[in-house]
Amino acid sequence: MGIETRMEDNSDEAKAAFRREAVAWLHEACGELAAAVRNNQRVRTGRTRQSWRYVVDEAKLEGCVASDAENAVYEEFGTGEYALDGNGRKGGWFYRDEKGVGHFTRGKKPQRPLYKAYMALKNVVIASARERFKGMQ
């Protein structure tokens, strides 16, 4: 009497389960990061703060947190003499704001809302991924 061994291939179901978990985790992690960036954002009108969004590319299993507000770049990297890499305009300049009031400035100091949010959440996000995927080896 021989023992009959039968193997079932469940790799497609396992891959689908992993993909579902990965997509859910990406939405959670990107959502947390976007919220943290909003909380770090300096607020005058609220437009830049509310512009932060995230997108998850489910096919590539990639997430992106970004803002389409021009001011977001200035808040992150600074401008003029305060530019993060020292490559801003020197000597100051004059401009008129949306109300027509004139101002002289030497630039804007970087506040780094995205970088600060990333650094604050990096280890938490890594730990959540390890926890969520520890049984899927």
GROMACS .gro file of N, CA, C and O in nm:
model
  548
    1MET      N    1   0.082  -0.117   0.000
    1MET     CA    2   0.000   0.000   0.000
    1MET      C    3   0.087   0.125   0.000
    1MET      O    4   0.162   0.147   0.092
    2GLY      N    5   0.076   0.203  -0.103
    2GLY     CA    6   0.154   0.326  -0.111
    2GLY      C    7   0.074   0.446  -0.061
    2GLY      O    8  -0.048   0.446  -0.064
    3ILE      N    9   0.148   0.540  -0.016
    3ILE     CA   10   0.084   0.665   0.029
    3ILE      C   11   0.083   0.760  -0.089
    3ILE      O   12   0.187   0.788  -0.148
    4GLU      N   13  -0.034   0.807  -0.120
    4GLU     CA   14  -0.047   0.898  -0.232
    4GLU      C   15  -0.031   1.042  -0.180
    4GLU      O   16  -0.096   1.083  -0.086
    5THR      N   17   0.059   1.113  -0.243
    5THR     CA   18   0.084   1.252  -0.204
    5THR      C   19   0.030   1.343  -0.313
    5THR      O   20   0.059   1.323  -0.431
    6ARG      N   21  -0.046   1.437  -0.270
    6ARG     CA   22  -0.103   1.530  -0.366
    6ARG      C   23  -0.069   1.672  -0.322
    6ARG      O   24  -0.093   1.711  -0.209
    7MET      N   25  -0.009   1.749  -0.411
    7MET     CA   26   0.029   1.887  -0.381
    7MET      C   27  -0.068   1.981  -0.451
    7MET      O   28  -0.103   1.961  -0.566
    8GLU      N   29  -0.110   2.081  -0.378
    8GLU     CA   30  -0.196   2.183  -0.437
    8GLU      C   31  -0.116   2.312  -0.450
    8GLU      O   32  -0.043   2.349  -0.359
    9ASP      N   33  -0.133   2.377  -0.560
    9ASP     CA   34  -0.066   2.504  -0.585
    9ASP      C   35  -0.161   2.617  -0.546
    9ASP      O   36  -0.259   2.644  -0.615
   10ASN      N   37  -0.132   2.680  -0.434
   10ASN     CA   38  -0.212   2.793  -0.387
   10ASN      C   39  -0.136   2.925  -0.403
   10ASN      O   40  -0.170   3.024  -0.337
   11SER      N   41  -0.037   2.927  -0.488
   11SER     CA   42   0.047   3.046  -0.501
   11SER      C   43  -0.032   3.166  -0.551
   11SER      O   44  -0.007   3.279  -0.507
   12ASP      N   45  -0.127   3.147  -0.641
   12ASP     CA   46  -0.207   3.260  -0.690
   12ASP      C   47  -0.289   3.322  -0.578
   12ASP      O   48  -0.295   3.445  -0.566
   13GLU      N   49  -0.349   3.239  -0.494
   13GLU     CA   50  -0.427   3.291  -0.382
   13GLU      C   51  -0.336   3.362  -0.280
   13GLU      O   52  -0.372   3.465  -0.225
   14ALA      N   53  -0.218   3.306  -0.257
   14ALA     CA   54  -0.124   3.368  -0.163
   14ALA      C   55  -0.076   3.503  -0.215
   14ALA      O   56  -0.067   3.601  -0.139
   15LYS      N   57  -0.045   3.509  -0.344
   15LYS     CA   58  -0.002   3.636  -0.404
   15LYS      C   59  -0.114   3.740  -0.397
   15LYS      O   60  -0.088   3.857  -0.370
   16ALA      N   61  -0.236   3.699  -0.423
   16ALA     CA   62  -0.349   3.792  -0.417
   16ALA      C   63  -0.371   3.842  -0.274
   16ALA      O   64  -0.398   3.961  -0.254
   17ALA      N   65  -0.357   3.755  -0.177
   17ALA     CA   66  -0.372   3.795  -0.036
   17ALA      C   67  -0.262   3.893   0.003
   17ALA      O   68  -0.289   3.994   0.071
   18PHE      N   69  -0.139   3.866  -0.040
   18PHE     CA   70  -0.029   3.957  -0.011
   18PHE      C   71  -0.055   4.094  -0.075
   18PHE      O   72  -0.037   4.198  -0.012
   19ARG      N   73  -0.098   4.094  -0.199
   19ARG     CA   74  -0.124   4.219  -0.271
   19ARG      C   75  -0.233   4.299  -0.199
   19ARG      O   76  -0.221   4.421  -0.183
   20ARG      N   77  -0.341   4.233  -0.155
   20ARG     CA   78  -0.448   4.304  -0.083
   20ARG      C   79  -0.394   4.368   0.045
   20ARG      O   80  -0.424   4.483   0.077
   21GLU      N   81  -0.313   4.293   0.119
   21GLU     CA   82  -0.254   4.346   0.243
   21GLU      C   83  -0.160   4.463   0.213
   21GLU      O   84  -0.159   4.562   0.285
   22ALA      N   85  -0.081   4.449   0.108
   22ALA     CA   86   0.014   4.553   0.073
   22ALA      C   87  -0.057   4.682   0.032
   22ALA      O   88  -0.018   4.791   0.075
   23VAL      N   89  -0.162   4.670  -0.045
   23VAL     CA   90  -0.238   4.788  -0.087
   23VAL      C   91  -0.302   4.855   0.034
   23VAL      O   92  -0.296   4.978   0.049
   24ALA      N   93  -0.361   4.775   0.122
   24ALA     CA   94  -0.423   4.831   0.243
   24ALA      C   95  -0.318   4.901   0.329
   24ALA      O   96  -0.342   5.011   0.381
   25TRP      N   97  -0.201   4.839   0.343
   25TRP     CA   98  -0.094   4.900   0.423
   25TRP      C   99  -0.045   5.030   0.360
   25TRP      O  100  -0.021   5.128   0.430
   26LEU      N  101  -0.031   5.032   0.228
   26LEU     CA  102   0.013   5.154   0.159
   26LEU      C  103  -0.085   5.269   0.182
   26LEU      O  104  -0.044   5.382   0.209
   27HIS      N  105  -0.214   5.240   0.173
   27HIS     CA  106  -0.314   5.344   0.199
   27HIS      C  107  -0.303   5.395   0.343
   27HIS      O  108  -0.309   5.515   0.367
   28GLU      N  109  -0.286   5.303   0.436
   28GLU     CA  110  -0.273   5.342   0.577
   28GLU      C  111  -0.147   5.426   0.601
   28GLU      O  112  -0.154   5.533   0.662
   29ALA      N  113  -0.034   5.379   0.552
   29ALA     CA  114   0.093   5.450   0.574
   29ALA      C  115   0.093   5.586   0.505
   29ALA      O  116   0.133   5.687   0.565
   30CYS      N  117   0.048   5.591   0.381
   30CYS     CA  118   0.046   5.719   0.308
   30CYS      C  119  -0.054   5.816   0.371
   30CYS      O  120  -0.029   5.937   0.378
   31GLY      N  121  -0.167   5.764   0.416
   31GLY     CA  122  -0.266   5.849   0.482
   31GLY      C  123  -0.210   5.910   0.610
   31GLY      O  124  -0.232   6.029   0.638
   32GLU      N  125  -0.138   5.830   0.688
   32GLU     CA  126  -0.076   5.881   0.811
   32GLU      C  127   0.029   5.987   0.779
   32GLU      O  128   0.037   6.090   0.847
   33LEU      N  129   0.109   5.961   0.677
   33LEU     CA  130   0.213   6.058   0.640
   33LEU      C  131   0.151   6.189   0.590
   33LEU      O  132   0.193   6.297   0.629
   34ALA      N  133   0.049   6.180   0.506
   34ALA     CA  134  -0.017   6.301   0.456
   34ALA      C  135  -0.077   6.382   0.571
   34ALA      O  136  -0.066   6.505   0.574
   35ALA      N  137  -0.138   6.314   0.668
   35ALA     CA  138  -0.196   6.384   0.783
   35ALA      C  139  -0.087   6.451   0.866
   35ALA      O  140  -0.103   6.565   0.912
   36ALA      N  141   0.026   6.383   0.884
   36ALA     CA  142   0.136   6.441   0.961
   36ALA      C  143   0.194   6.563   0.891
   36ALA      O  144   0.229   6.662   0.956
   37VAL      N  145   0.205   6.558   0.758
   37VAL     CA  146   0.256   6.673   0.684
   37VAL      C  147   0.162   6.791   0.701
   37VAL      O  148   0.205   6.903   0.726
   38ARG      N  149   0.031   6.765   0.690
   38ARG     CA  150  -0.066   6.873   0.710
   38ARG      C  151  -0.051   6.936   0.848
   38ARG      O  152  -0.058   7.058   0.862
   39ASN      N  153  -0.030   6.853   0.948
   39ASN     CA  154  -0.015   6.904   1.085
   39ASN      C  155   0.114   6.985   1.102
   39ASN      O  156   0.121   7.073   1.187
   40ASN      N  157   0.216   6.953   1.024
   40ASN     CA  158   0.344   7.025   1.031
   40ASN      C  159   0.343   7.154   0.949
   40ASN      O  160   0.433   7.236   0.964
   41GLN      N  161   0.246   7.168   0.862
   41GLN     CA  162   0.244   7.279   0.767
   41GLN      C  163   0.211   7.412   0.836
   41GLN      O  164   0.116   7.421   0.911
   42ARG      N  165   0.292   7.511   0.809
   42ARG     CA  166   0.265   7.647   0.856
   42ARG      C  167   0.138   7.696   0.786
   42ARG      O  168   0.119   7.670   0.667
   43VAL      N  169   0.051   7.766   0.858
   43VAL     CA  170  -0.078   7.803   0.801
   43VAL      C  171  -0.097   7.955   0.802
   43VAL      O  172  -0.084   8.019   0.905
   44ARG      N  173  -0.126   8.007   0.685
   44ARG     CA  174  -0.169   8.146   0.674
   44ARG      C  175  -0.309   8.146   0.613
   44ARG      O  176  -0.403   8.193   0.673
   45THR      N  177  -0.323   8.088   0.495
   45THR     CA  178  -0.455   8.079   0.432
   45THR      C  179  -0.513   7.938   0.442
   45THR      O  180  -0.632   7.921   0.426
   46GLY      N  181  -0.427   7.838   0.462
   46GLY     CA  182  -0.473   7.700   0.468
   46GLY      C  183  -0.469   7.628   0.334
   46GLY      O  184  -0.489   7.507   0.328
   47ARG      N  185  -0.442   7.701   0.225
   47ARG     CA  186  -0.441   7.637   0.092
   47ARG      C  187  -0.332   7.531   0.079
   47ARG      O  188  -0.357   7.422   0.029
   48THR      N  189  -0.212   7.565   0.124
   48THR     CA  190  -0.103   7.467   0.112
   48THR      C  191  -0.129   7.348   0.203
   48THR      O  192  -0.112   7.233   0.162
   49ARG      N  193  -0.172   7.375   0.322
   49ARG     CA  194  -0.198   7.267   0.418
   49ARG      C  195  -0.300   7.168   0.362
   49ARG      O  196  -0.284   7.047   0.373
   50GLN      N  197  -0.404   7.219   0.302
   50GLN     CA  198  -0.509   7.131   0.250
   50GLN      C  199  -0.475   7.068   0.115
   50GLN      O  200  -0.548   6.983   0.066
   51SER      N  201  -0.363   7.108   0.056
   51SER     CA  202  -0.326   7.055  -0.076
   51SER      C  203  -0.255   6.921  -0.069
   51SER      O  204  -0.238   6.855  -0.171
   52TRP      N  205  -0.211   6.878   0.049
   52TRP     CA  206  -0.137   6.753   0.061
   52TRP      C  207  -0.230   6.634   0.039
   52TRP      O  208  -0.334   6.622   0.103
   53ARG      N  209  -0.191   6.546  -0.052
   53ARG     CA  210  -0.269   6.426  -0.087
   53ARG      C  211  -0.174   6.308  -0.102
   53ARG      O  212  -0.054   6.325  -0.113
   54TYR      N  213  -0.234   6.191  -0.109
   54TYR     CA  214  -0.154   6.073  -0.141
   54TYR      C  215  -0.222   5.991  -0.249
   54TYR      O  216  -0.344   5.999  -0.266
   55VAL      N  217  -0.141   5.918  -0.322
   55VAL     CA  218  -0.188   5.830  -0.429
   55VAL      C  219  -0.117   5.697  -0.412
   55VAL      O  220   0.003   5.692  -0.384
   56VAL      N  221  -0.192   5.589  -0.428
   56VAL     CA  222  -0.134   5.455  -0.425
   56VAL      C  223  -0.149   5.393  -0.563
   56VAL      O  224  -0.259   5.387  -0.616
   57ASP      N  225  -0.037   5.351  -0.621
   57ASP     CA  226  -0.038   5.279  -0.748
   57ASP      C  227  -0.043   5.131  -0.713
   57ASP      O  228   0.059   5.071  -0.675
   58GLU      N  229  -0.161   5.074  -0.721
   58GLU     CA  230  -0.180   4.935  -0.679
   58GLU      C  231  -0.106   4.837  -0.768
   58GLU      O  232  -0.063   4.731  -0.722
   59ALA      N  233  -0.088   4.869  -0.895
   59ALA     CA  234  -0.016   4.779  -0.986
   59ALA      C  235   0.131   4.769  -0.949
   59ALA      O  236   0.191   4.662  -0.952
   60LYS      N  237   0.191   4.884  -0.913
   60LYS     CA  238   0.334   4.888  -0.879
   60LYS      C  239   0.360   4.869  -0.729
   60LYS      O  240   0.475   4.858  -0.689
   61LEU      N  241   0.253   4.871  -0.648
   61LEU     CA  242   0.266   4.868  -0.502
   61LEU      C  243   0.356   4.981  -0.454
   61LEU      O  244   0.452   4.961  -0.380
   62GLU      N  245   0.321   5.103  -0.499
   62GLU     CA  246   0.394   5.223  -0.460
   62GLU      C  247   0.296   5.328  -0.411
   62GLU      O  248   0.184   5.336  -0.461
   63GLY      N  249   0.341   5.406  -0.314
   63GLY     CA  250   0.261   5.516  -0.265
   63GLY      C  251   0.338   5.646  -0.274
   63GLY      O  252   0.461   5.646  -0.265
   64CYS      N  253   0.267   5.756  -0.292
   64CYS     CA  254   0.330   5.887  -0.305
   64CYS      C  255   0.248   5.989  -0.228
   64CYS      O  256   0.126   5.994  -0.243
   65VAL      N  257   0.316   6.070  -0.146
   65VAL     CA  258   0.252   6.181  -0.075
   65VAL      C  259   0.309   6.309  -0.136
   65VAL      O  260   0.431   6.325  -0.144
   66ALA      N  261   0.221   6.399  -0.180
   66ALA     CA  262   0.268   6.520  -0.247
   66ALA      C  263   0.163   6.630  -0.238
   66ALA      O  264   0.049   6.607  -0.199
   67SER      N  265   0.207   6.749  -0.278
   67SER     CA  266   0.120   6.866  -0.285
   67SER      C  267   0.137   6.928  -0.423
   67SER      O  268   0.247   6.931  -0.477
   68ASP      N  269   0.027   6.978  -0.477
   68ASP     CA  270   0.036   7.049  -0.604
   68ASP      C  271   0.041   7.201  -0.583
   68ASP      O  272   0.041   7.277  -0.680
   69ALA      N  273   0.052   7.245  -0.459
   69ALA     CA  274   0.062   7.388  -0.430
   69ALA      C  275   0.205   7.435  -0.449
   69ALA      O  276   0.299   7.375  -0.396
   70GLU      N  277   0.222   7.541  -0.524
   70GLU     CA  278   0.357   7.596  -0.549
   70GLU      C  279   0.426   7.629  -0.417
   70GLU      O  280   0.546   7.606  -0.401
   71ASN      N  281   0.352   7.680  -0.321
   71ASN     CA  282   0.408   7.720  -0.193
   71ASN      C  283   0.466   7.602  -0.115
   71ASN      O  284   0.554   7.619  -0.031
   72ALA      N  285   0.419   7.481  -0.142
   72ALA     CA  286   0.469   7.363  -0.070
   72ALA      C  287   0.619   7.345  -0.091
   72ALA      O  288   0.692   7.308   0.000
   73VAL      N  289   0.666   7.373  -0.212
   73VAL     CA  290   0.809   7.363  -0.242
   73VAL      C  291   0.885   7.468  -0.162
   73VAL      O  292   0.991   7.439  -0.106
   74TYR      N  293   0.831   7.588  -0.154
   74TYR     CA  294   0.897   7.695  -0.078
   74TYR      C  295   0.901   7.662   0.071
   74TYR      O  296   1.000   7.690   0.139
   75GLU      N  297   0.792   7.604   0.122
   75GLU     CA  298   0.787   7.566   0.264
   75GLU      C  299   0.888   7.455   0.294
   75GLU      O  300   0.950   7.454   0.399
   76GLU      N  301   0.904   7.364   0.201
   76GLU     CA  302   0.995   7.250   0.224
   76GLU      C  303   1.141   7.291   0.211
   76GLU      O  304   1.224   7.252   0.293
   77PHE      N  305   1.175   7.367   0.107
   77PHE     CA  306   1.316   7.394   0.076
   77PHE      C  307   1.360   7.538   0.100
   77PHE      O  308   1.478   7.568   0.090
   78GLY      N  309   1.266   7.628   0.130
   78GLY     CA  310   1.301   7.767   0.152
   78GLY      C  311   1.326   7.839   0.020
   78GLY      O  312   1.326   7.778  -0.087
   79THR      N  313   1.347   7.971   0.031
   79THR     CA  314   1.374   8.052  -0.087
   79THR      C  315   1.481   8.156  -0.054
   79THR      O  316   1.512   8.179   0.063
   80GLY      N  317   1.532   8.219  -0.157
   80GLY     CA  318   1.626   8.329  -0.139
   80GLY      C  319   1.748   8.291  -0.057
   80GLY      O  320   1.804   8.182  -0.073
   81GLU      N  321   1.787   8.380   0.031
   81GLU     CA  322   1.906   8.359   0.113
   81GLU      C  323   1.890   8.243   0.211
   81GLU      O  324   1.989   8.195   0.266
   82TYR      N  325   1.768   8.198   0.233
   82TYR     CA  326   1.742   8.090   0.328
   82TYR      C  327   1.724   7.955   0.260
   82TYR      O  328   1.695   7.855   0.326
   83ALA      N  329   1.739   7.948   0.129
   83ALA     CA  330   1.719   7.823   0.057
   83ALA      C  331   1.806   7.713   0.117
   83ALA      O  332   1.922   7.735   0.153
   84LEU      N  333   1.748   7.595   0.128
   84LEU     CA  334   1.811   7.483   0.197
   84LEU      C  335   1.951   7.452   0.145
   84LEU      O  336   2.043   7.431   0.223
   85ASP      N  337   1.970   7.450   0.017
   85ASP     CA  338   2.101   7.417  -0.041
   85ASP      C  339   2.186   7.540  -0.068
   85ASP      O  340   2.291   7.530  -0.132
   86GLY      N  341   2.142   7.657  -0.022
   86GLY     CA  342   2.219   7.779  -0.042
   86GLY      C  343   2.218   7.830  -0.184
   86GLY      O  344   2.299   7.914  -0.222
   87ASN      N  345   2.125   7.781  -0.266
   87ASN     CA  346   2.125   7.819  -0.407
   87ASN      C  347   2.013   7.918  -0.442
   87ASN      O  348   1.976   7.931  -0.557
   88GLY      N  349   1.961   7.989  -0.342
   88GLY     CA  350   1.854   8.086  -0.367
   88GLY      C  351   1.908   8.222  -0.406
   88GLY      O  352   2.028   8.250  -0.400
   89ARG      N  353   1.817   8.309  -0.443
   89ARG     CA  354   1.849   8.446  -0.484
   89ARG      C  355   1.909   8.522  -0.366
   89ARG      O  356   1.860   8.515  -0.254
   90LYS      N  357   2.013   8.595  -0.390
   90LYS     CA  358   2.081   8.674  -0.285
   90LYS      C  359   2.045   8.821  -0.298
   90LYS      O  360   2.013   8.869  -0.405
   91GLY      N  361   2.049   8.894  -0.186
   91GLY     CA  362   2.029   9.038  -0.188
   91GLY      C  363   1.885   9.084  -0.170
   91GLY      O  364   1.860   9.202  -0.161
   92GLY      N  365   1.793   8.994  -0.166
   92GLY     CA  366   1.653   9.029  -0.145
   92GLY      C  367   1.583   9.078  -0.270
   92GLY      O  368   1.645   9.099  -0.374
   93TRP      N  369   1.452   9.096  -0.259
   93TRP     CA  370   1.371   9.144  -0.370
   93TRP      C  371   1.240   9.200  -0.317
   93TRP      O  372   1.201   9.176  -0.203
   94PHE      N  373   1.176   9.276  -0.401
   94PHE     CA  374   1.050   9.340  -0.370
   94PHE      C  375   0.940   9.270  -0.448
   94PHE      O  376   0.957   9.236  -0.564
   95TYR      N  377   0.823   9.248  -0.384
   95TYR     CA  378   0.710   9.188  -0.454
   95TYR      C  379   0.579   9.244  -0.397
   95TYR      O  380   0.578   9.302  -0.289
   96ARG      N  381   0.473   9.226  -0.470
   96ARG     CA  382   0.339   9.265  -0.425
   96ARG      C  383   0.258   9.139  -0.400
   96ARG      O  384   0.258   9.048  -0.482
   97ASP      N  385   0.190   9.134  -0.285
   97ASP     CA  386   0.108   9.017  -0.252
   97ASP      C  387  -0.025   9.022  -0.325
   97ASP      O  388  -0.050   9.113  -0.406
   98GLU      N  389  -0.111   8.924  -0.300
   98GLU     CA  390  -0.239   8.914  -0.370
   98GLU      C  391  -0.331   9.032  -0.343
   98GLU      O  392  -0.425   9.057  -0.418
   99LYS      N  393  -0.306   9.109  -0.237
   99LYS     CA  394  -0.385   9.228  -0.206
   99LYS      C  395  -0.322   9.356  -0.262
   99LYS      O  396  -0.374   9.465  -0.241
  100GLY      N  397  -0.208   9.342  -0.329
  100GLY     CA  398  -0.141   9.456  -0.388
  100GLY      C  399  -0.046   9.529  -0.294
  100GLY      O  400   0.011   9.632  -0.330
  101VAL      N  401  -0.027   9.476  -0.175
  101VAL     CA  402   0.063   9.538  -0.077
  101VAL      C  403   0.207   9.497  -0.110
  101VAL      O  404   0.235   9.380  -0.135
  102GLY      N  405   0.297   9.596  -0.112
  102GLY     CA  406   0.437   9.569  -0.144
  102GLY      C  407   0.516   9.521  -0.023
  102GLY      O  408   0.491   9.561   0.090
  103HIS      N  409   0.611   9.432  -0.049
  103HIS     CA  410   0.696   9.374   0.056
  103HIS      C  411   0.838   9.358   0.003
  103HIS      O  412   0.857   9.324  -0.113
  104PHE      N  413   0.935   9.378   0.091
  104PHE     CA  414   1.074   9.344   0.061
  104PHE      C  415   1.107   9.220   0.141
  104PHE      O  416   1.073   9.209   0.258
  105THR      N  417   1.173   9.123   0.077
  105THR     CA  418   1.208   9.000   0.148
  105THR      C  419   1.345   8.952   0.105
  105THR      O  420   1.392   8.983  -0.005
  106ARG      N  421   1.407   8.879   0.191
  106ARG     CA  422   1.532   8.809   0.158
  106ARG      C  423   1.506   8.660   0.138
  106ARG      O  424   1.597   8.584   0.114
  107GLY      N  425   1.380   8.622   0.151
  107GLY     CA  426   1.342   8.483   0.128
  107GLY      C  427   1.260   8.426   0.242
  107GLY      O  428   1.221   8.495   0.335
  108LYS      N  429   1.237   8.298   0.231
  108LYS     CA  430   1.155   8.224   0.328
  108LYS      C  431   1.238   8.109   0.383
  108LYS      O  432   1.298   8.033   0.307
  109LYS      N  433   1.240   8.097   0.514
  109LYS     CA  434   1.315   7.987   0.577
  109LYS      C  435   1.241   7.855   0.555
  109LYS      O  436   1.118   7.850   0.564
  110PRO      N  437   1.314   7.748   0.527
  110PRO     CA  438   1.248   7.619   0.507
  110PRO      C  439   1.189   7.566   0.637
  110PRO      O  440   1.253   7.571   0.742
  111GLN      N  441   1.067   7.517   0.628
  111GLN     CA  442   1.000   7.459   0.745
  111GLN      C  443   1.007   7.307   0.745
  111GLN      O  444   0.987   7.245   0.848
  112ARG      N  445   1.030   7.246   0.629
  112ARG     CA  446   1.048   7.103   0.610
  112ARG      C  447   0.930   7.017   0.661
  112ARG      O  448   0.950   6.917   0.728
  113PRO      N  449   0.805   7.050   0.631
  113PRO     CA  450   0.693   6.972   0.683
  113PRO      C  451   0.692   6.826   0.637
  113PRO      O  452   0.661   6.736   0.715
  114LEU      N  453   0.728   6.801   0.512
  114LEU     CA  454   0.730   6.664   0.461
  114LEU      C  455   0.845   6.585   0.524
  114LEU      O  456   0.827   6.472   0.571
  115TYR      N  457   0.962   6.643   0.526
  115TYR     CA  458   1.079   6.576   0.584
  115TYR      C  459   1.056   6.545   0.732
  115TYR      O  460   1.083   6.435   0.778
  116LYS      N  461   1.004   6.641   0.806
  116LYS     CA  462   0.979   6.621   0.949
  116LYS      C  463   0.875   6.512   0.973
  116LYS      O  464   0.889   6.430   1.064
  117ALA      N  465   0.771   6.510   0.891
  117ALA     CA  466   0.668   6.405   0.903
  117ALA      C  467   0.729   6.268   0.874
  117ALA      O  468   0.704   6.171   0.946
  118TYR      N  469   0.808   6.260   0.768
  118TYR     CA  470   0.874   6.134   0.732
  118TYR      C  471   0.964   6.085   0.845
  118TYR      O  472   0.958   5.968   0.885
  119MET      N  473   1.046   6.174   0.898
  119MET     CA  474   1.138   6.134   1.005
  119MET      C  475   1.062   6.091   1.131
  119MET      O  476   1.103   5.998   1.199
  120ALA      N  477   0.952   6.157   1.161
  120ALA     CA  478   0.874   6.121   1.279
  120ALA      C  479   0.803   5.987   1.263
  120ALA      O  480   0.785   5.914   1.361
  121LEU      N  481   0.764   5.952   1.142
  121LEU     CA  482   0.686   5.831   1.119
  121LEU      C  483   0.765   5.713   1.063
  121LEU      O  484   0.713   5.602   1.058
  122LYS      N  485   0.886   5.735   1.019
  122LYS     CA  486   0.964   5.632   0.951
  122LYS      C  487   0.966   5.500   1.028
  122LYS      O  488   0.928   5.395   0.976
  123ASN      N  489   1.008   5.503   1.153
  123ASN     CA  490   1.019   5.379   1.231
  123ASN      C  491   0.883   5.318   1.262
  123ASN      O  492   0.869   5.195   1.264
  124VAL      N  493   0.781   5.400   1.280
  124VAL     CA  494   0.646   5.351   1.306
  124VAL      C  495   0.593   5.279   1.182
  124VAL      O  496   0.534   5.171   1.193
  125VAL      N  497   0.615   5.335   1.065
  125VAL     CA  498   0.568   5.275   0.941
  125VAL      C  499   0.642   5.145   0.913
  125VAL      O  500   0.580   5.045   0.873
  126ILE      N  501   0.771   5.143   0.935
  126ILE     CA  502   0.849   5.019   0.916
  126ILE      C  503   0.800   4.911   1.011
  126ILE      O  504   0.780   4.795   0.972
  127ALA      N  505   0.777   4.948   1.137
  127ALA     CA  506   0.729   4.851   1.236
  127ALA      C  507   0.591   4.797   1.199
  127ALA      O  508   0.563   4.678   1.214
  128SER      N  509   0.504   4.885   1.147
  128SER     CA  510   0.370   4.838   1.109
  128SER      C  511   0.378   4.742   0.991
  128SER      O  512   0.302   4.645   0.984
  129ALA      N  513   0.470   4.765   0.898
  129ALA     CA  514   0.487   4.673   0.785
  129ALA      C  515   0.539   4.539   0.833
  129ALA      O  516   0.491   4.434   0.792
  130ARG      N  517   0.638   4.543   0.922
  130ARG     CA  518   0.691   4.417   0.976
  130ARG      C  519   0.582   4.338   1.047
  130ARG      O  520   0.572   4.216   1.032
  131GLU      N  521   0.501   4.405   1.125
  131GLU     CA  522   0.392   4.339   1.198
  131GLU      C  523   0.288   4.281   1.103
  131GLU      O  524   0.246   4.168   1.117
  132ARG      N  525   0.250   4.360   1.006
  132ARG     CA  526   0.144   4.318   0.915
  132ARG      C  527   0.188   4.202   0.826
  132ARG      O  528   0.110   4.113   0.795
  133PHE      N  529   0.315   4.199   0.786
  133PHE     CA  530   0.362   4.099   0.690
  133PHE      C  531   0.444   3.987   0.752
  133PHE      O  532   0.494   3.903   0.680
  134LYS      N  533   0.457   3.984   0.885
  134LYS     CA  534   0.544   3.884   0.948
  134LYS      C  535   0.499   3.741   0.919
  134LYS      O  536   0.583   3.652   0.911
  135GLY      N  537   0.373   3.715   0.903
  135GLY     CA  538   0.326   3.580   0.876
  135GLY      C  539   0.323   3.544   0.729
  135GLY      O  540   0.287   3.432   0.692
  136MET      N  541   0.364   3.634   0.644
  136MET     CA  542   0.356   3.610   0.497
  136MET      C  543   0.495   3.593   0.440
  136MET      O  544   0.541   3.671   0.358
  137GLN      N  545   0.562   3.491   0.480
  137GLN     CA  546   0.699   3.469   0.429
  137GLN      C  547   0.701   3.360   0.325
  137GLN      O  548   0.629   3.271   0.321
   0.00000   0.00000   0.00000
